[in-house]
Tab-separated table of C-alpha atoms in Angstrom:
chain	number	residue	atom	x	y	z
L	1	MET	CA	0.015	0.026	-0.036
L	2	THR	CA	0.991	3.619	-0.507
L	3	LEU	CA	0.618	6.100	2.260
L	4	SER	CA	-1.155	9.270	1.532
L	5	ASP	CA	0.163	12.695	2.317
L	6	GLU	CA	-2.271	12.960	5.236
L	7	GLN	CA	-1.053	9.569	6.588
L	8	LEU	CA	2.570	10.457	6.181
L	9	GLU	CA	1.927	13.578	8.295
L	10	ARG	CA	-0.321	11.941	10.893
L	11	PHE	CA	2.055	8.993	11.551
L	12	SER	CA	5.289	10.901	10.970
L	13	ARG	CA	6.546	10.263	14.536
L	14	HIS	CA	6.138	6.563	13.921
L	15	ILE	CA	7.845	6.666	10.536
L	16	LEU	CA	10.881	8.518	12.074
L	17	LEU	CA	11.608	5.409	14.256
L	18	LYS	CA	14.022	3.164	12.369
L	19	ASP	CA	12.334	0.050	13.822
L	20	VAL	CA	8.923	1.237	12.416
L	21	GLY	CA	9.459	3.296	9.336
L	22	ILE	CA	6.967	3.308	6.426
L	23	GLU	CA	6.940	-0.443	6.234
L	24	GLY	CA	6.064	-0.812	9.831
L	25	GLN	CA	3.285	1.827	9.597
L	26	GLU	CA	1.932	0.087	6.599
L	27	ARG	CA	1.673	-3.125	8.576
L	28	ILE	CA	-0.064	-1.210	11.401
L	29	LEU	CA	-2.612	0.216	8.802
L	30	GLN	CA	-3.265	-3.310	7.678
L	31	GLY	CA	-3.411	-4.761	11.171
L	32	LYS	CA	-6.488	-6.217	12.832
L	33	VAL	CA	-6.792	-6.123	16.690
L	34	LEU	CA	-9.699	-7.179	18.936
L	35	ILE	CA	-10.168	-5.550	22.290
L	36	VAL	CA	-12.212	-7.561	24.763
L	37	GLY	CA	-13.686	-5.115	27.220
L	38	ALA	CA	-14.193	-1.355	26.761
L	39	GLY	CA	-13.371	-0.662	30.432
L	40	GLY	CA	-10.316	0.388	32.302
L	41	LEU	CA	-7.802	-1.520	30.274
L	42	GLY	CA	-9.674	-1.474	27.004
L	43	ALA	CA	-10.232	2.270	27.008
L	44	PRO	CA	-6.588	3.420	26.824
L	45	ALA	CA	-5.680	0.497	24.549
L	46	ALA	CA	-8.506	1.546	22.138
L	47	LEU	CA	-7.465	5.158	22.130
L	48	TYR	CA	-3.854	4.378	21.392
L	49	LEU	CA	-4.463	1.728	18.784
L	50	ALA	CA	-6.781	4.111	16.906
L	51	ALA	CA	-4.322	6.948	17.172
L	52	ALA	CA	-1.547	4.589	15.897
L	53	GLY	CA	-3.655	3.834	12.845
L	54	VAL	CA	-4.455	0.110	13.266
L	55	GLY	CA	-6.653	-0.524	10.268
L	56	THR	CA	-9.353	-2.589	11.908
L	57	ILE	CA	-10.121	-2.554	15.647
L	58	GLY	CA	-12.886	-4.682	17.130
L	59	ILE	CA	-14.276	-3.991	20.467
L	60	VAL	CA	-16.437	-6.309	22.527
L	61	ASP	CA	-18.454	-5.263	25.604
L	62	GLY	CA	-21.961	-5.954	26.718
L	63	ASP	CA	-22.299	-3.193	29.267
L	64	VAL	CA	-23.403	0.439	29.215
L	65	VAL	CA	-21.474	3.416	30.597
L	66	ASP	CA	-22.042	3.841	34.374
L	67	ARG	CA	-20.948	6.838	36.473
L	68	THR	CA	-18.525	4.647	38.409
L	69	ASN	CA	-16.699	3.850	35.215
L	70	LEU	CA	-15.604	7.462	34.680
L	71	GLN	CA	-12.794	7.449	37.251
L	72	ARG	CA	-10.605	5.195	35.054
L	73	GLN	CA	-12.289	4.296	31.736
L	74	VAL	CA	-11.111	7.371	29.975
L	75	ILE	CA	-12.638	6.761	26.649
L	76	HIS	CA	-16.155	7.430	28.201
L	77	PHE	CA	-17.370	10.869	29.185
L	78	THR	CA	-20.133	11.977	31.603
L	79	ALA	CA	-22.526	12.616	28.688
L	80	ASP	CA	-22.086	8.877	27.706
L	81	ILE	CA	-23.775	7.498	30.930
L	82	GLY	CA	-26.245	4.950	29.814
L	83	LYS	CA	-24.802	4.493	26.369
L	84	PRO	CA	-23.418	1.146	25.206
L	85	LYS	CA	-19.675	1.182	25.972
L	86	VAL	CA	-18.862	-0.063	22.514
L	87	ALA	CA	-20.781	2.799	20.917
L	88	SER	CA	-19.179	5.364	23.207
L	89	ALA	CA	-15.698	3.897	22.544
L	90	ARG	CA	-16.201	3.875	18.696
L	91	GLU	CA	-17.164	7.582	18.705
L	92	LYS	CA	-13.951	8.721	20.439
L	93	MET	CA	-11.745	6.409	18.370
L	94	LEU	CA	-13.081	7.793	15.180
L	95	GLN	CA	-12.738	11.356	16.471
L	96	ILE	CA	-9.071	10.635	17.016
L	97	ASN	CA	-8.654	8.928	13.615
L	98	PRO	CA	-11.507	8.801	11.182
L	99	GLY	CA	-9.311	6.468	8.991
L	100	VAL	CA	-9.678	3.312	11.148
L	101	THR	CA	-12.425	0.750	10.912
L	102	VAL	CA	-14.078	0.132	14.305
L	103	ARG	CA	-16.255	-3.008	14.591
L	104	THR	CA	-18.462	-3.174	17.673
L	105	TYR	CA	-19.873	-6.160	19.387
L	106	HIS	CA	-22.433	-5.118	22.051
L	107	GLU	CA	-22.426	-8.587	23.693
L	108	ARG	CA	-20.614	-10.730	26.289
L	109	LEU	CA	-18.212	-13.419	25.225
L	110	PHE	CA	-19.138	-17.051	25.860
L	111	ALA	CA	-17.945	-20.402	24.782
L	112	HIS	CA	-20.440	-20.510	21.995
L	113	ASN	CA	-19.592	-17.125	20.275
L	114	ILE	CA	-15.926	-16.316	21.072
L	115	LEU	CA	-14.298	-18.291	18.215
L	116	ASP	CA	-16.502	-16.590	15.683
L	117	ILE	CA	-15.646	-13.149	16.950
L	118	ILE	CA	-11.825	-13.645	17.240
L	119	ARG	CA	-11.469	-15.398	13.925
L	120	ASP	CA	-10.812	-12.285	11.816
L	121	TYR	CA	-8.259	-10.705	14.106
L	122	GLU	CA	-4.457	-11.074	14.431
L	123	PHE	CA	-4.100	-10.046	18.017
L	124	VAL	CA	-6.386	-9.952	20.930
L	125	ILE	CA	-6.217	-7.635	24.016
L	126	ASP	CA	-7.887	-9.140	27.159
L	127	GLY	CA	-9.270	-6.148	29.014
L	128	THR	CA	-11.763	-8.213	30.980
L	129	ASP	CA	-12.287	-7.773	34.760
L	130	ASN	CA	-13.102	-11.345	35.829
L	131	PHE	CA	-11.366	-14.703	35.775
L	132	PRO	CA	-13.975	-16.728	33.871
L	133	ALA	CA	-13.606	-14.337	30.886
L	134	LYS	CA	-9.789	-14.339	31.175
L	135	PHE	CA	-9.668	-18.170	31.064
L	136	LEU	CA	-12.169	-18.232	28.177
L	137	VAL	CA	-9.980	-15.664	26.119
L	138	ASN	CA	-6.962	-17.711	26.819
L	139	ASP	CA	-8.400	-21.045	25.880
L	140	ALA	CA	-10.074	-19.700	22.755
L	141	CYS	CA	-6.831	-17.875	21.470
L	142	VAL	CA	-4.666	-20.984	22.143
L	143	MET	CA	-7.158	-23.138	20.213
L	144	ALA	CA	-7.526	-20.654	17.362
L	145	GLY	CA	-3.782	-19.969	17.223
L	146	LYS	CA	-4.256	-16.245	18.066
L	147	ALA	CA	-1.723	-14.045	19.871
L	148	PHE	CA	-3.122	-12.122	22.797
L	149	SER	CA	-2.187	-9.848	25.728
L	150	HIS	CA	-3.452	-10.627	29.211
L	151	GLY	CA	-3.955	-7.820	31.654
L	152	GLY	CA	-5.176	-7.663	35.197
L	153	ILE	CA	-5.494	-4.853	37.711
L	154	LEU	CA	-6.611	-4.510	41.330
L	155	ARG	CA	-6.027	-1.703	43.951
L	156	PHE	CA	-2.511	-0.378	42.995
L	157	ASP	CA	-1.359	-3.491	41.151
L	158	GLY	CA	-1.116	-4.579	37.615
L	159	GLN	CA	0.116	-7.648	35.668
L	160	THR	CA	0.434	-8.510	32.075
L	161	MET	CA	1.904	-11.088	29.779
L	162	THR	CA	1.700	-11.891	26.050
L	163	TYR	CA	0.941	-15.187	24.391
L	164	VAL	CA	1.944	-16.151	20.886
L	165	PRO	CA	1.566	-19.749	19.545
L	166	GLY	CA	4.374	-21.870	20.971
L	167	SER	CA	4.887	-19.752	24.101
L	168	ALA	CA	3.541	-20.283	27.524
L	169	CYS	CA	-0.199	-19.392	27.856
L	170	TYR	CA	-2.104	-17.965	30.727
L	171	ARG	CA	-2.853	-21.479	32.131
L	172	CYS	CA	0.783	-22.324	32.245
L	173	VAL	CA	1.038	-19.711	35.029
L	174	PHE	CA	-2.469	-19.772	36.513
L	175	LEU	CA	-3.852	-23.327	36.039
L	176	GLN	CA	-7.604	-22.570	36.762
L	177	PRO	CA	-9.816	-19.788	38.079
L	178	PRO	CA	-9.328	-19.078	41.790
L	179	PRO	CA	-11.917	-20.395	44.246
L	180	LYS	CA	-14.610	-18.241	45.627
L	181	ASN	CA	-13.678	-15.596	48.290
L	182	LEU	CA	-9.913	-15.687	47.333
L	183	VAL	CA	-9.592	-12.669	44.979
L	184	PRO	CA	-12.053	-9.741	45.119
L	185	ALA	CA	-13.061	-7.771	42.063
L	186	CYS	CA	-12.214	-4.090	41.435
L	187	SER	CA	-15.820	-3.220	42.177
L	188	GLN	CA	-15.307	-4.661	45.685
L	189	ALA	CA	-11.650	-3.774	46.497
L	190	GLY	CA	-11.162	-0.657	44.355
L	191	VAL	CA	-8.510	0.353	41.851
L	192	LEU	CA	-6.449	3.403	41.320
L	193	GLY	CA	-7.680	4.791	37.994
L	194	ALA	CA	-4.232	5.577	36.621
L	195	VAL	CA	-3.180	1.966	37.105
L	196	ALA	CA	-5.666	0.977	34.350
L	197	GLY	CA	-4.052	3.575	32.050
L	198	MET	CA	-0.534	2.277	32.839
L	199	LEU	CA	-1.425	-1.309	31.936
L	200	GLY	CA	-3.763	-0.630	29.055
L	201	THR	CA	-1.120	1.323	27.221
L	202	ILE	CA	1.460	-1.472	27.830
L	203	GLN	CA	-1.038	-3.852	26.116
L	204	ALA	CA	-1.445	-1.521	23.225
L	205	ALA	CA	2.327	-1.386	22.878
L	206	GLU	CA	2.536	-5.133	22.743
L	207	ALA	CA	-0.157	-5.273	20.039
L	208	LEU	CA	1.736	-2.652	18.008
L	209	LYS	CA	5.120	-4.516	18.335
L	210	TYR	CA	3.367	-7.741	17.277
L	211	LEU	CA	1.963	-6.054	14.209
L	212	ILE	CA	5.241	-4.605	13.107
L	213	GLY	CA	7.146	-7.762	14.074
L	214	LYS	CA	9.826	-5.887	16.027
L	215	GLY	CA	10.883	-5.644	19.681
L	216	GLN	CA	10.659	-8.151	22.507
L	217	LEU	CA	7.228	-9.239	23.434
L	218	LEU	CA	6.233	-10.245	27.004
L	219	THR	CA	6.263	-13.888	26.057
L	220	ASP	CA	7.242	-16.384	28.801
L	221	ARG	CA	7.347	-13.320	31.097
L	222	LEU	CA	4.825	-11.898	33.593
L	223	LEU	CA	5.311	-8.126	34.094
L	224	ILE	CA	4.107	-7.093	37.606
L	225	PHE	CA	4.030	-3.642	38.966
L	226	ASN	CA	2.751	-1.804	42.006
L	227	ALA	CA	1.987	1.927	41.496
L	228	PHE	CA	1.897	2.700	45.185
L	229	SER	CA	5.627	1.930	45.530
L	230	MET	CA	6.233	2.385	41.782
L	231	GLU	CA	8.153	-0.939	41.648
L	232	PHE	CA	8.277	-3.213	38.542
L	233	ARG	CA	9.458	-6.680	38.360
L	234	THR	CA	9.415	-9.529	35.681
L	235	VAL	CA	8.860	-13.108	36.457
L	236	ARG	CA	10.159	-15.514	33.793
L	237	PHE	CA	8.527	-18.940	33.260
L	238	LYS	CA	8.405	-21.669	30.611
L	239	ARG	CA	5.626	-23.313	28.688
L	240	ASN	CA	4.217	-26.107	30.781
L	241	PRO	CA	4.235	-29.414	28.700
L	242	GLU	CA	1.435	-30.637	31.050
L	243	CYS	CA	-0.699	-27.500	30.517
L	244	PRO	CA	-4.239	-28.672	30.001
L	245	VAL	CA	-4.845	-26.458	26.989
L	246	CYS	CA	-1.440	-25.764	25.276
L	247	GLY	CA	0.504	-28.831	26.556
L	248	THR	CA	1.615	-31.835	24.590
L	249	ARG	CA	-1.428	-33.781	25.566
L	250	PRO	CA	-4.210	-31.278	26.159
L	251	THR	CA	-7.170	-32.268	28.240
L	252	ILE	CA	-9.148	-29.127	27.530
L	253	THR	CA	-10.257	-29.501	23.987
L	254	GLU	CA	-13.579	-27.709	24.063
L	255	LEU	CA	-14.415	-24.277	25.380
L	256	ARG	CA	-16.500	-23.954	28.519
L	257	ASP	CA	-17.981	-21.095	30.543
L	258	TYR	CA	-16.851	-20.752	34.162
L	259	GLU	CA	-19.071	-19.437	36.904
L	260	GLN	CA	-18.026	-16.091	38.303
L	261	GLY	CA	-17.482	-16.372	42.014
L	262	THR	CA	-17.984	-13.421	44.239
L	263	CYS	CA	-15.827	-12.493	47.143
L	264	ASP	CA	-17.187	-11.679	50.581
L	265	LEU	CA	-14.741	-9.108	51.894
L	266	ARG	CA	-16.253	-9.268	55.278
L	267	GLY	CA	-15.087	-12.852	55.703
L	268	PRO	CA	-16.786	-15.729	57.488
L	269	ARG	CA	-19.758	-14.772	59.719
């Protein structure tokens, strides 16, 4: 493809980078990325991917904008309260860059529909806020051979890793969803809004590096940070040959929906 004068100007700061250049920007313009969740992680990821010129961006979310979202989900404004999150997100993405194609899916992902949705995309960003969805995204991407970025936040903490076929998957690190009452949700324990922005932009950077085929992805590594102390660390791990979904003899060969357990922060009574 040939970049127009408008594109050369818009993406000039990318093109100046020797590891991106015109060829890399062309790959971004032809790229297809799916964002699962238009919330705290998906919001900054969507803004940066649209600004970067990713050609086709899908965004999946079955919720509507709520006032409590506005503290961290920066793609939604006060006037958007009550509007489907995917519609609100699409409006802002096209305002940043009218040249991108934004496909919206105002629905939740389940075992019966996720493979159809992720089929047309090269890279998936997991911006979900619950463990059943995270394991579903992992299992579907492994089965479909799709690269994806995992992200999770709570309070002042964030963690992320990237999967590409052949590397360790989310289940290699976290075998199965945690039992009820072990890990609270952000709606129960809270989250510093800026933490979502920090992690969502890291996920966007992983997607862009994947599209241009340059840089070191967070494969076989879990990046963990605490914004309260502003400390970052990386935990290295290997693909588990006994992993039930990506191992040599997988035992999970069909997708399933897990029940979302709630956490009683008051403890036993």
